[in-house]
Amino acid sequence: MLPLSIKDDEYKPTKYNLLLKLSGWFRSILADKTSRNLFFFLCLNLSFAFVELTYGIWSNSLGLISDSFHMFFDCTALLAGLAASVISRWRSNDSFSYGYVRAEVLAGFVNGLFLIFTAFFIFSEGVERALEPPDVHHERLLPVSVAGLLVNLVGIFAFQHGGHGHSHGEGDHGHSHSLFNGSTSHGHSHGGHHHHDKHADSHSHGGHHHHDKHADWHSHGGHEEPHYNDELQHLPGKGSSKQILQGVLLHIIADTLGSVGVIISALLMQKYDLMIADPICSMLIAILIGVSVVPLLKESIGILMQRTPFSLDHALPECYQRVQQLQGVYNLQEPHFWTLCTDVYIGTLKLLVAPDADTRWILSQTHHIFTQAGVRQLYVQIDTAAM
Amino acid sequence: MEEKYSSNVLSGGQLGMVEVPDSRLTRYIVLLVISKVLKALGIFESYDILKVVHIVQFIFILKLGSAVFLLFFQKPFSSGKAISKRQWIKLLKHAVFSCVISLLGFFGLTLCGPLRTLLLFEHSDVVVIALLGVLFTNSGGGPSKTRGAAFFIIAVICLLLFDNDDLMAKMAEHPEGHHDSALTHFLYTVISFLGVADHKGGVVLLVASLCLKVGFHTASRKLSVEIGGAKRLYALDNLVSALVLLPWVIVLSATTESKVESWSSLVLPFGMIIFSVMILEFYVEAICSAKMETPRCARYGALALFFSALLLANFWTHPLTDQLRSMSKPAHYGSTEHVLSGGVLVSAIFFIMSSNILSSPSKKGQKGTLVGYSPEGTPLYNFMGDALQHTSQSLPRFIKDSLKQILEEYDSRQIFYFLCLNLAFTFVELFYGVWTNSLGLISDGFHMLFDCSALVLGLFAALMTRWKATRIFSYGYGRVEILSGFINGLFLMVIAFFVFVESVTRLLDPPNINTDMLTPVSVGGLLVNLVGICAFSHAHSHGGKSCSSHDHGHSHHGHSHSEHSHGGHGHSHGGHGHSHGGHGHGGHGHSHGSGGMNANMRGVFLHVLADTLGSVGVIISTILIRQFGWLIADPICSLFIATLIFLSVIPLLKDACEVLLLRTPPEHEKDLNNALEKIEKIEGVLSYRDPHFWRHSANMIAGTIHLQVMSDVVEQRIIQQVTAILKEAGVNNLSVQVEKEAYFQHMSGLSTGFHEVLAMTQQMESMKYLNDGTCIM
């Protein structure tokens, strides 16, 4: 009656020759706005790093070479983001039954960790230099850091614009999420709001008349159904890549801050011979980076550890209570709720019911209650109590 | 005065951090803070005045001034009931006591200086009573109060022993005949009889008088009820004590000549002291303890007072403030100020902490989390889970418990011992480096310390894995282990990358390395790391063997065993064989996954391995450089090592990633497929949907599945069968949703897929809140 499992091999990049695979990747990168942005920015960054490297080797300047390697290291963050945004769109297969959507969370986490490492290194370097200020050759520093700043500014602009475009282009998508969430309004779900005035209207409208009869209800359902179909077709394909974007953006902002700090300290050193400015700047930047990364890390660790979603923390007890009040339900056991990826929540629970209870009714009611709270996939195991 | 504002703002900020008060209470708190800051100011001012004015005169003026003021305000005679003769006698006793206490307090002030006096003497009654309760009764109120009392005692001891006050030395050689009066002379002799220096004597004196003060306040509560209110009592008390002191003051001013040039210049400071110390503080405290709970009031007050005292002590001798005060204070009294010392700072911090702890109400009975409301409307609390886990607050007990937990299990014990070894080595290195002033050793020591962080992470993860599941983390904390392994792996990758870059730059431009110091240190490091490798690889092979005892894998273990008898050379092999071991284990199923795939231990092991490789590389390159002068050997070595680390980390990262991405566990995949086939063949099962199986932690595989069954079978039987089949395949946290045909048909009738149905129900629910389910069936 149903397909046992979707064997969708065309997205599994195996058994193809390299060229096809590459072009396939390329296509999938260019297909999505986020990954396209990431890709272009990565190219920009890489080319800058290569120019720096070749120039460094040509002019035999060690500082430039090491800086270019640093840039390469930075590129890994972008690469991680890019890879995640491509991977998260792969279809699910037998081994990865949930799909690869978690890659985005992982990418955000990795980015955050890298940033923390970077901040730590910068900080320790800053402390070392504060104790013993070295002679910095600031004549070469300025042009390189200005160029780096420009590149990073382009990045920030692209991503903020991209984020904006993201909300515009995927307005439907964002909106459907906000629907699932009840009324949690994220930054990017605002973009799509004006498309759906009707929706919002019907929402509030329904809120008042919750004792109406089914006929009306059904007609409404029929009305909304096609709409939903085309909205939801996007869902498995386009994972909303909040975590990736956040991580990458943070990374670029950190880089930009670094460049700004270098420029400021270079100026200070040139103008006033304040040698202490450099370490102080770098320490401040390191602290800033560290602090800004913490929320991202916290959130992604929570998701990776299958924490109960933050947004459900308060909704769940009420749901439990409502389920327990259903007729025939004795007890509710082992409730597990977790986040698959941004805004997709999954839950499992076991219900102990009376032997003569109507299990089908309980099942559908439980599904009702929890979908209302925003849980996308629910598994309810109904155990009948012994007599 | 500027410092007043600055301290006010600062302490205000402090308050906001401690606890967000109700907006209703904010103005009382602000009032309290301001009054406390003014009081600190007043105490500092009075310290200056006490240098010129005799202490008895000073107290007399204070009492008299406040009595006059209070008589106007409170009108104790015209209002309220008349006071009987017995009450007058009680009042007299009360006044004498209060005189003695303020005498002692202000005398302590002259001895210790204003900052220390504020720290010692100005604790509110709640704090001291809690302290005494902890010290002298058995039911102190839990470990947190004990900690607070310990802090208090530490603070006092700090003030006694570690406070190197400059003035102390001067005071110690105080000429005996210099004393102005019989009273001060008597006190001085008592203190010198005790055998402590003047300043320390002041500390003792202040602590004693603090206890007296609290006892006095408690005792006077009854009297205040009798008299008709604390305010009236206060007013009368001031008046009577002024009268009591009057004869003494007359005698004093008759016998001794005053050091004061002009009393008129002292009017303003006296007025300020009277206002801030005696009157404003009293009223504000009364109001605040009426409006808020007393402990809270005490906490905020103490915080404000201590912070402002610290700030004032810092700025009081500042030239700018001297300028500001020059109108009120004619002469500048040299450098006899009590200075801020480290001991005072430490003890101030301890005082703040202790007053915070001691004044916080004991939180019994409010620890549970609100679950919901019962049908009758009473709130239900959940006392299980994390609430119970964190009840033991005491630090020593916490350390003892966690040590016990660490030593309980093999993994964490290994990590712990190795961590201790590593730390010891690091500290020896650091110490030696500081001693011989060698920068290389110090930086190497810090590098080691940094490495220890990986071990700490591993240890923490090994501990955390065993925490019980809570409401929030409903699957338990088992994933910490995998996360920690992942982080360790990433960490190693980053390090390898940096080493790689460094060695490339060195390859282009080989620097001149000073090899003298390197060898002993790196040999030491190598030894330490070798111990670690032995320990960890042993642990791993043990775990592996115990769980895969059925069949192959012996050859691997043999390999790893031979590896650590060989020592230095075999290490790259060891890493290789190790990763193979993990793989080989992964290949065959069944083993119920106990300890087999401990990503945490693998991460730690790899880290130690990388360190060892680093030391080996340093030693080899040092030898090469020394023997043959090949400077290029160093970068090549490190290049090689970086690649090795990189390669050995990849399997770990891959495995961890797969777990984090919720992959079906590869070693169980075949079994699961078989199990699914079996499930299909169960009688009555039509089909299954959405089978998800994923590894949560080392010993937990969670799974969910939807089953469609015929409408006439017993669901319970099917659930049991499916659970049994999947349990055999290794899934130990399963939930099966059984759907009968009607349900499914209805769901699928509305739309093409389940997601859509769910989404639609959501949509409809949001439009129409339906309580009755008949419409969907």
PDB file of C-alpha atoms in Angstrom, chain A residues 1-4 57 62 65-66 69-70 72-73 76 87 94-104 106 109-110 113-114 117 120-121 128 132 179-182 199 202-203 205-214 216-218 220-222 224-225 228-229 232 301-308 313 316-318 320-322 325 334-338 340 348-350 358-361 363-365 367-368 370-384, chain B residues 370-375 439 443 450 464 471-480 483 486-487 490-491 493-495 497-498 500-501 504-505 508-509 656-665 669 673 680 686-694 696 700 703-706 708 711 715-716 719 723 733-747 749-752 754-756 758-777:
ATOM      1  CA  MET A   1       0.000   0.000   0.000  1.00  0.00           C
ATOM      2  CA  LEU A   2       2.871   2.336   0.733  1.00  0.00           C
ATOM      3  CA  PRO A   3       6.407   2.283  -0.574  1.00  0.00           C
ATOM      4  CA  LEU A   4       8.586   0.513   1.910  1.00  0.00           C
ATOM      5  CA  ILE A  57      56.493  33.624  -2.257  1.00  0.00           C
ATOM      6  CA  LEU A  62      57.135  35.212   5.499  1.00  0.00           C
ATOM      7  CA  ILE A  65      52.739  33.507   3.473  1.00  0.00           C
ATOM      8  CA  SER A  66      51.607  32.741   6.968  1.00  0.00           C
ATOM      9  CA  PHE A  69      47.691  30.091   5.292  1.00  0.00           C
ATOM     10  CA  HIS A  70      45.539  31.687   7.899  1.00  0.00           C
ATOM     11  CA  PHE A  72      43.097  29.064   3.957  1.00  0.00           C
ATOM     12  CA  PHE A  73      42.191  28.010   7.417  1.00  0.00           C
ATOM     13  CA  THR A  76      37.669  25.733   5.852  1.00  0.00           C
ATOM     14  CA  ILE A  87      24.773  17.672   2.095  1.00  0.00           C
ATOM     15  CA  ASP A  94      18.341   3.502   4.116  1.00  0.00           C
ATOM     16  CA  SER A  95      21.237   4.310   6.370  1.00  0.00           C
ATOM     17  CA  PHE A  96      20.373   7.902   6.973  1.00  0.00           C
ATOM     18  CA  SER A  97      16.704   7.523   7.530  1.00  0.00           C
ATOM     19  CA  TYR A  98      16.237  11.088   8.662  1.00  0.00           C
ATOM     20  CA  GLY A  99      18.171  12.464   5.746  1.00  0.00           C
ATOM     21  CA  TYR A 100      21.203  14.611   6.088  1.00  0.00           C
ATOM     22  CA  VAL A 101      19.470  17.657   7.485  1.00  0.00           C
ATOM     23  CA  ARG A 102      21.493  17.517  10.641  1.00  0.00           C
ATOM     24  CA  ALA A 103      24.578  18.451   8.676  1.00  0.00           C
ATOM     25  CA  GLU A 104      23.601  22.052   9.063  1.00  0.00           C
ATOM     26  CA  LEU A 106      26.893  20.032  12.722  1.00  0.00           C
ATOM     27  CA  PHE A 109      28.748  23.555  15.652  1.00  0.00           C
ATOM     28  CA  VAL A 110      32.049  23.037  13.857  1.00  0.00           C
ATOM     29  CA  LEU A 113      34.213  25.455  17.695  1.00  0.00           C
ATOM     30  CA  PHE A 114      36.718  26.741  15.176  1.00  0.00           C
ATOM     31  CA  PHE A 117      39.772  27.919  18.954  1.00  0.00           C
ATOM     32  CA  PHE A 120      41.630  31.296  22.206  1.00  0.00           C
ATOM     33  CA  PHE A 121      44.744  31.417  20.080  1.00  0.00           C
ATOM     34  CA  GLU A 128      52.070  36.994  25.183  1.00  0.00           C
ATOM     35  CA  GLU A 132      56.506  41.484  25.692  1.00  0.00           C
ATOM     36  CA  LEU A 179       2.772  27.965  11.188  1.00  0.00           C
ATOM     37  CA  PHE A 180       4.209  24.851  12.605  1.00  0.00           C
ATOM     38  CA  ASN A 181       5.547  26.678  15.497  1.00  0.00           C
ATOM     39  CA  GLY A 182       2.302  28.200  16.416  1.00  0.00           C
ATOM     40  CA  HIS A 199      -3.710  33.083   6.674  1.00  0.00           C
ATOM     41  CA  SER A 202      -8.110  32.895   9.309  1.00  0.00           C
ATOM     42  CA  HIS A 203      -5.896  31.940  12.156  1.00  0.00           C
ATOM     43  CA  HIS A 205     -10.648  33.946  13.175  1.00  0.00           C
ATOM     44  CA  GLY A 206     -10.492  30.309  14.045  1.00  0.00           C
ATOM     45  CA  GLY A 207      -9.261  31.061  17.478  1.00  0.00           C
ATOM     46  CA  HIS A 208     -12.555  32.510  18.501  1.00  0.00           C
ATOM     47  CA  HIS A 209     -14.883  29.915  17.081  1.00  0.00           C
ATOM     48  CA  HIS A 210     -13.520  26.719  18.330  1.00  0.00           C
ATOM     49  CA  HIS A 211     -16.915  25.170  18.934  1.00  0.00           C
ATOM     50  CA  ASP A 212     -18.023  25.130  15.346  1.00  0.00           C
ATOM     51  CA  LYS A 213     -19.123  22.009  13.580  1.00  0.00           C
ATOM     52  CA  HIS A 214     -17.092  19.806  11.319  1.00  0.00           C
ATOM     53  CA  ASP A 216     -17.206  24.111   8.149  1.00  0.00           C
ATOM     54  CA  TRP A 217     -13.967  22.651   9.285  1.00  0.00           C
ATOM     55  CA  HIS A 218     -13.799  20.257   6.405  1.00  0.00           C
ATOM     56  CA  HIS A 220     -11.760  24.907   5.246  1.00  0.00           C
ATOM     57  CA  GLY A 221      -9.486  21.938   5.069  1.00  0.00           C
ATOM     58  CA  GLY A 222     -10.303  21.353   1.453  1.00  0.00           C
ATOM     59  CA  GLU A 224      -6.246  24.948   2.322  1.00  0.00           C
ATOM     60  CA  GLU A 225      -5.095  21.602   1.066  1.00  0.00           C
ATOM     61  CA  TYR A 228      -0.232  23.195   1.596  1.00  0.00           C
ATOM     62  CA  ASN A 229       0.841  20.697  -0.938  1.00  0.00           C
ATOM     63  CA  LEU A 232       5.457  21.422   1.589  1.00  0.00           C
ATOM     64  CA  ILE A 301      25.089  21.295  21.363  1.00  0.00           C
ATOM     65  CA  GLY A 302      21.563  21.167  22.675  1.00  0.00           C
ATOM     66  CA  ILE A 303      20.303  19.899  19.345  1.00  0.00           C
ATOM     67  CA  LEU A 304      23.096  17.384  18.933  1.00  0.00           C
ATOM     68  CA  MET A 305      22.503  16.019  22.391  1.00  0.00           C
ATOM     69  CA  GLN A 306      18.824  15.481  21.668  1.00  0.00           C
ATOM     70  CA  ARG A 307      17.757  18.060  24.144  1.00  0.00           C
ATOM     71  CA  THR A 308      14.095  18.861  24.473  1.00  0.00           C
ATOM     72  CA  ASP A 313       9.950  23.597  27.061  1.00  0.00           C
ATOM     73  CA  LEU A 316       5.105  20.234  26.637  1.00  0.00           C
ATOM     74  CA  PRO A 317       3.841  19.930  30.213  1.00  0.00           C
ATOM     75  CA  GLU A 318       0.539  21.308  29.127  1.00  0.00           C
ATOM     76  CA  TYR A 320       1.191  15.939  28.679  1.00  0.00           C
ATOM     77  CA  GLN A 321      -1.571  17.075  30.888  1.00  0.00           C
ATOM     78  CA  ARG A 322      -4.026  17.210  28.057  1.00  0.00           C
ATOM     79  CA  GLN A 325      -6.905  13.796  30.525  1.00  0.00           C
ATOM     80  CA  GLU A 334       9.073   7.948  28.326  1.00  0.00           C
ATOM     81  CA  PRO A 335       8.329  11.136  26.513  1.00  0.00           C
ATOM     82  CA  HIS A 336      11.252  12.022  24.281  1.00  0.00           C
ATOM     83  CA  PHE A 337      11.214  15.174  22.232  1.00  0.00           C
ATOM     84  CA  TRP A 338      14.097  16.430  20.205  1.00  0.00           C
ATOM     85  CA  LEU A 340      16.003  17.163  14.044  1.00  0.00           C
ATOM     86  CA  THR A 348       8.100   9.666  20.857  1.00  0.00           C
ATOM     87  CA  LEU A 349       6.009   8.647  23.801  1.00  0.00           C
ATOM     88  CA  LYS A 350       4.276   5.677  25.284  1.00  0.00           C
ATOM     89  CA  ASP A 358     -10.580   3.325  21.968  1.00  0.00           C
ATOM     90  CA  THR A 359      -6.953   3.306  20.944  1.00  0.00           C
ATOM     91  CA  ARG A 360      -7.519   4.815  17.537  1.00  0.00           C
ATOM     92  CA  TRP A 361      -9.261   7.769  18.998  1.00  0.00           C
ATOM     93  CA  LEU A 363      -3.887   7.958  18.923  1.00  0.00           C
ATOM     94  CA  SER A 364      -5.369  10.588  16.708  1.00  0.00           C
ATOM     95  CA  GLN A 365      -6.092  12.856  19.631  1.00  0.00           C
ATOM     96  CA  HIS A 367      -1.318  13.427  17.387  1.00  0.00           C
ATOM     97  CA  HIS A 368      -3.584  16.412  17.382  1.00  0.00           C
ATOM     98  CA  PHE A 370       1.249  17.477  19.822  1.00  0.00           C
ATOM     99  CA  THR A 371       1.078  18.719  16.269  1.00  0.00           C
ATOM    100  CA  GLN A 372      -0.567  21.738  17.696  1.00  0.00           C
ATOM    101  CA  ALA A 373       2.452  22.308  19.863  1.00  0.00           C
ATOM    102  CA  GLY A 374       4.691  22.065  16.813  1.00  0.00           C
ATOM    103  CA  VAL A 375       5.962  18.498  16.877  1.00  0.00           C
ATOM    104  CA  ARG A 376       6.334  17.348  13.291  1.00  0.00           C
ATOM    105  CA  GLN A 377       6.770  13.627  13.683  1.00  0.00           C
ATOM    106  CA  LEU A 378       5.235  11.798  16.539  1.00  0.00           C
ATOM    107  CA  TYR A 379       5.438   8.168  17.441  1.00  0.00           C
ATOM    108  CA  VAL A 380       2.935   7.014  19.973  1.00  0.00           C
ATOM    109  CA  GLN A 381       3.150   3.531  21.301  1.00  0.00           C
ATOM    110  CA  ILE A 382      -0.006   2.463  22.991  1.00  0.00           C
ATOM    111  CA  ASP A 383       0.342  -0.156  25.657  1.00  0.00           C
ATOM    112  CA  THR A 384      -2.744  -1.686  27.081  1.00  0.00           C
TER     113      THR A 384
ATOM    114  CA  LEU B 370       6.453  23.270  37.997  1.00  0.00           C
ATOM    115  CA  VAL B 371       4.903  20.550  35.906  1.00  0.00           C
ATOM    116  CA  GLY B 372       1.454  21.825  35.547  1.00  0.00           C
ATOM    117  CA  TYR B 373      -1.754  22.298  37.381  1.00  0.00           C
ATOM    118  CA  SER B 374      -3.997  19.669  38.738  1.00  0.00           C
ATOM    119  CA  PRO B 375      -7.618  19.719  37.659  1.00  0.00           C
ATOM    120  CA  LEU B 439      61.092  31.114  28.472  1.00  0.00           C
ATOM    121  CA  SER B 443      55.885  28.190  27.016  1.00  0.00           C
ATOM    122  CA  PHE B 450      46.543  23.433  27.033  1.00  0.00           C
ATOM    123  CA  MET B 464      28.602  13.363  32.419  1.00  0.00           C
ATOM    124  CA  ARG B 471      13.131  16.082  31.807  1.00  0.00           C
ATOM    125  CA  ILE B 472      15.043  18.284  29.419  1.00  0.00           C
ATOM    126  CA  PHE B 473      17.560  15.720  28.264  1.00  0.00           C
ATOM    127  CA  SER B 474      15.132  12.888  28.053  1.00  0.00           C
ATOM    128  CA  TYR B 475      17.531  10.444  26.464  1.00  0.00           C
ATOM    129  CA  GLY B 476      20.197  11.036  29.053  1.00  0.00           C
ATOM    130  CA  TYR B 477      23.588  12.544  28.575  1.00  0.00           C
ATOM    131  CA  GLY B 478      25.158   9.660  26.700  1.00  0.00           C
ATOM    132  CA  ARG B 479      25.804  11.808  23.704  1.00  0.00           C
ATOM    133  CA  VAL B 480      28.295  13.921  25.565  1.00  0.00           C
ATOM    134  CA  LEU B 483      30.457  15.086  21.232  1.00  0.00           C
ATOM    135  CA  PHE B 486      34.200  14.803  18.062  1.00  0.00           C
ATOM    136  CA  ILE B 487      35.543  17.947  19.666  1.00  0.00           C
ATOM    137  CA  LEU B 490      38.458  18.489  15.583  1.00  0.00           C
ATOM    138  CA  PHE B 491      40.903  19.932  18.013  1.00  0.00           C
ATOM    139  CA  MET B 493      42.780  18.421  13.234  1.00  0.00           C
ATOM    140  CA  VAL B 494      43.291  22.085  13.952  1.00  0.00           C
ATOM    141  CA  ILE B 495      46.535  21.385  15.733  1.00  0.00           C
ATOM    142  CA  PHE B 497      46.837  21.926  10.463  1.00  0.00           C
ATOM    143  CA  PHE B 498      48.806  24.514  12.358  1.00  0.00           C
ATOM    144  CA  PHE B 500      51.611  21.609   9.044  1.00  0.00           C
ATOM    145  CA  VAL B 501      51.592  25.294   8.215  1.00  0.00           C
ATOM    146  CA  VAL B 504      55.892  24.466   5.672  1.00  0.00           C
ATOM    147  CA  THR B 505      57.076  27.929   6.604  1.00  0.00           C
ATOM    148  CA  LEU B 508      61.091  27.364   3.269  1.00  0.00           C
ATOM    149  CA  ASP B 509      63.206  29.089   5.837  1.00  0.00           C
ATOM    150  CA  ALA B 656      31.284  10.659  15.335  1.00  0.00           C
ATOM    151  CA  CYS B 657      29.753  12.544  12.444  1.00  0.00           C
ATOM    152  CA  GLU B 658      27.707   9.541  11.472  1.00  0.00           C
ATOM    153  CA  VAL B 659      26.360   9.209  14.967  1.00  0.00           C
ATOM    154  CA  LEU B 660      25.599  12.886  15.176  1.00  0.00           C
ATOM    155  CA  LEU B 661      23.841  12.800  11.828  1.00  0.00           C
ATOM    156  CA  LEU B 662      21.599  10.048  13.159  1.00  0.00           C
ATOM    157  CA  ARG B 663      22.813   7.388  10.790  1.00  0.00           C
ATOM    158  CA  THR B 664      21.509   3.883  11.217  1.00  0.00           C
ATOM    159  CA  PRO B 665      24.327   2.204  13.144  1.00  0.00           C
ATOM    160  CA  GLU B 669      22.387  -2.353   9.623  1.00  0.00           C
ATOM    161  CA  ASN B 673      17.148  -5.135   7.705  1.00  0.00           C
ATOM    162  CA  GLU B 680       6.656  -7.750   7.743  1.00  0.00           C
ATOM    163  CA  LEU B 686       0.287  -5.031   6.614  1.00  0.00           C
ATOM    164  CA  SER B 687       3.330  -2.834   6.259  1.00  0.00           C
ATOM    165  CA  TYR B 688       5.603  -0.484   8.098  1.00  0.00           C
ATOM    166  CA  ARG B 689       6.555   3.102   7.541  1.00  0.00           C
ATOM    167  CA  ASP B 690       9.252   5.511   8.634  1.00  0.00           C
ATOM    168  CA  PRO B 691      11.640   3.137  10.313  1.00  0.00           C
ATOM    169  CA  HIS B 692      14.225   5.258  12.039  1.00  0.00           C
ATOM    170  CA  PHE B 693      17.051   3.742  14.007  1.00  0.00           C
ATOM    171  CA  TRP B 694      19.909   5.705  15.368  1.00  0.00           C
ATOM    172  CA  HIS B 696      22.126   7.726  20.809  1.00  0.00           C
ATOM    173  CA  MET B 700      21.744   2.918  23.487  1.00  0.00           C
ATOM    174  CA  GLY B 703      14.299   3.456  17.148  1.00  0.00           C
ATOM    175  CA  THR B 704      10.862   4.412  16.004  1.00  0.00           C
ATOM    176  CA  ILE B 705       8.574   2.732  13.544  1.00  0.00           C
ATOM    177  CA  HIS B 706       5.020   2.963  12.322  1.00  0.00           C
ATOM    178  CA  GLN B 708      -0.010  -0.717   9.736  1.00  0.00           C
ATOM    179  CA  SER B 711      -8.124  -4.066  11.981  1.00  0.00           C
ATOM    180  CA  GLU B 715      -2.248  -4.516  19.000  1.00  0.00           C
ATOM    181  CA  GLN B 716      -0.520  -5.447  22.184  1.00  0.00           C
ATOM    182  CA  ILE B 719       3.907  -4.476  19.761  1.00  0.00           C
ATOM    183  CA  THR B 723       9.832  -5.037  20.289  1.00  0.00           C
ATOM    184  CA  ASN B 733      14.801   2.187  23.109  1.00  0.00           C
ATOM    185  CA  LEU B 734      11.944   1.568  20.806  1.00  0.00           C
ATOM    186  CA  SER B 735       8.545   3.022  20.265  1.00  0.00           C
ATOM    187  CA  VAL B 736       6.100   1.396  17.940  1.00  0.00           C
ATOM    188  CA  GLN B 737       3.065   3.160  16.698  1.00  0.00           C
ATOM    189  CA  VAL B 738       0.413   0.770  15.573  1.00  0.00           C
ATOM    190  CA  GLU B 739      -2.112   2.111  13.134  1.00  0.00           C
ATOM    191  CA  LYS B 740      -5.149   0.250  12.192  1.00  0.00           C
ATOM    192  CA  GLU B 741      -6.416   0.504   8.731  1.00  0.00           C
ATOM    193  CA  ALA B 742      -9.249   2.856   9.391  1.00  0.00           C
ATOM    194  CA  TYR B 743      -6.986   5.377  10.962  1.00  0.00           C
ATOM    195  CA  PHE B 744      -4.568   5.238   8.133  1.00  0.00           C
ATOM    196  CA  GLN B 745      -7.216   5.379   5.471  1.00  0.00           C
ATOM    197  CA  HIS B 746      -8.682   8.395   7.012  1.00  0.00           C
ATOM    198  CA  MET B 747      -5.329  10.062   7.273  1.00  0.00           C
ATOM    199  CA  GLY B 749      -7.763  10.055   2.390  1.00  0.00           C
ATOM    200  CA  LEU B 750      -7.280  13.670   3.150  1.00  0.00           C
ATOM    201  CA  SER B 751      -3.993  14.034   1.416  1.00  0.00           C
ATOM    202  CA  THR B 752      -1.221  12.091  -0.177  1.00  0.00           C
ATOM    203  CA  PHE B 754       1.510  11.752   6.319  1.00  0.00           C
ATOM    204  CA  HIS B 755       3.447  14.973   6.606  1.00  0.00           C
ATOM    205  CA  GLU B 756       0.784  16.795   4.777  1.00  0.00           C
ATOM    206  CA  LEU B 758       0.065  16.371  10.070  1.00  0.00           C
ATOM    207  CA  ALA B 759       0.582  19.821   8.688  1.00  0.00           C
ATOM    208  CA  MET B 760      -3.005  20.065   7.814  1.00  0.00           C
ATOM    209  CA  THR B 761      -4.226  18.946  11.162  1.00  0.00           C
ATOM    210  CA  GLN B 762      -2.020  21.598  12.578  1.00  0.00           C
ATOM    211  CA  GLN B 763      -3.489  24.157  10.274  1.00  0.00           C
ATOM    212  CA  MET B 764      -7.002  23.117  11.041  1.00  0.00           C
ATOM    213  CA  GLU B 765      -6.367  22.927  14.709  1.00  0.00           C
ATOM    214  CA  SER B 766      -5.076  26.392  14.693  1.00  0.00           C
ATOM    215  CA  MET B 767      -8.228  27.499  13.010  1.00  0.00           C
ATOM    216  CA  LYS B 768     -10.529  25.434  15.024  1.00  0.00           C
ATOM    217  CA  TYR B 769      -9.787  23.998  18.354  1.00  0.00           C
ATOM    218  CA  LEU B 770     -11.538  20.689  18.334  1.00  0.00           C
ATOM    219  CA  ASN B 771     -11.793  18.724  21.457  1.00  0.00           C
ATOM    220  CA  ASP B 772     -13.806  15.902  20.136  1.00  0.00           C
ATOM    221  CA  GLY B 773     -12.146  13.470  17.845  1.00  0.00           C
ATOM    222  CA  THR B 774     -15.063  11.935  16.042  1.00  0.00           C
ATOM    223  CA  CYS B 775     -14.566  14.137  13.074  1.00  0.00           C
ATOM    224  CA  ILE B 776     -11.302  12.531  12.200  1.00  0.00           C
ATOM    225  CA  MET B 777     -12.277   8.956  12.627  1.00  0.00           C
TER     226      MET B 777
END
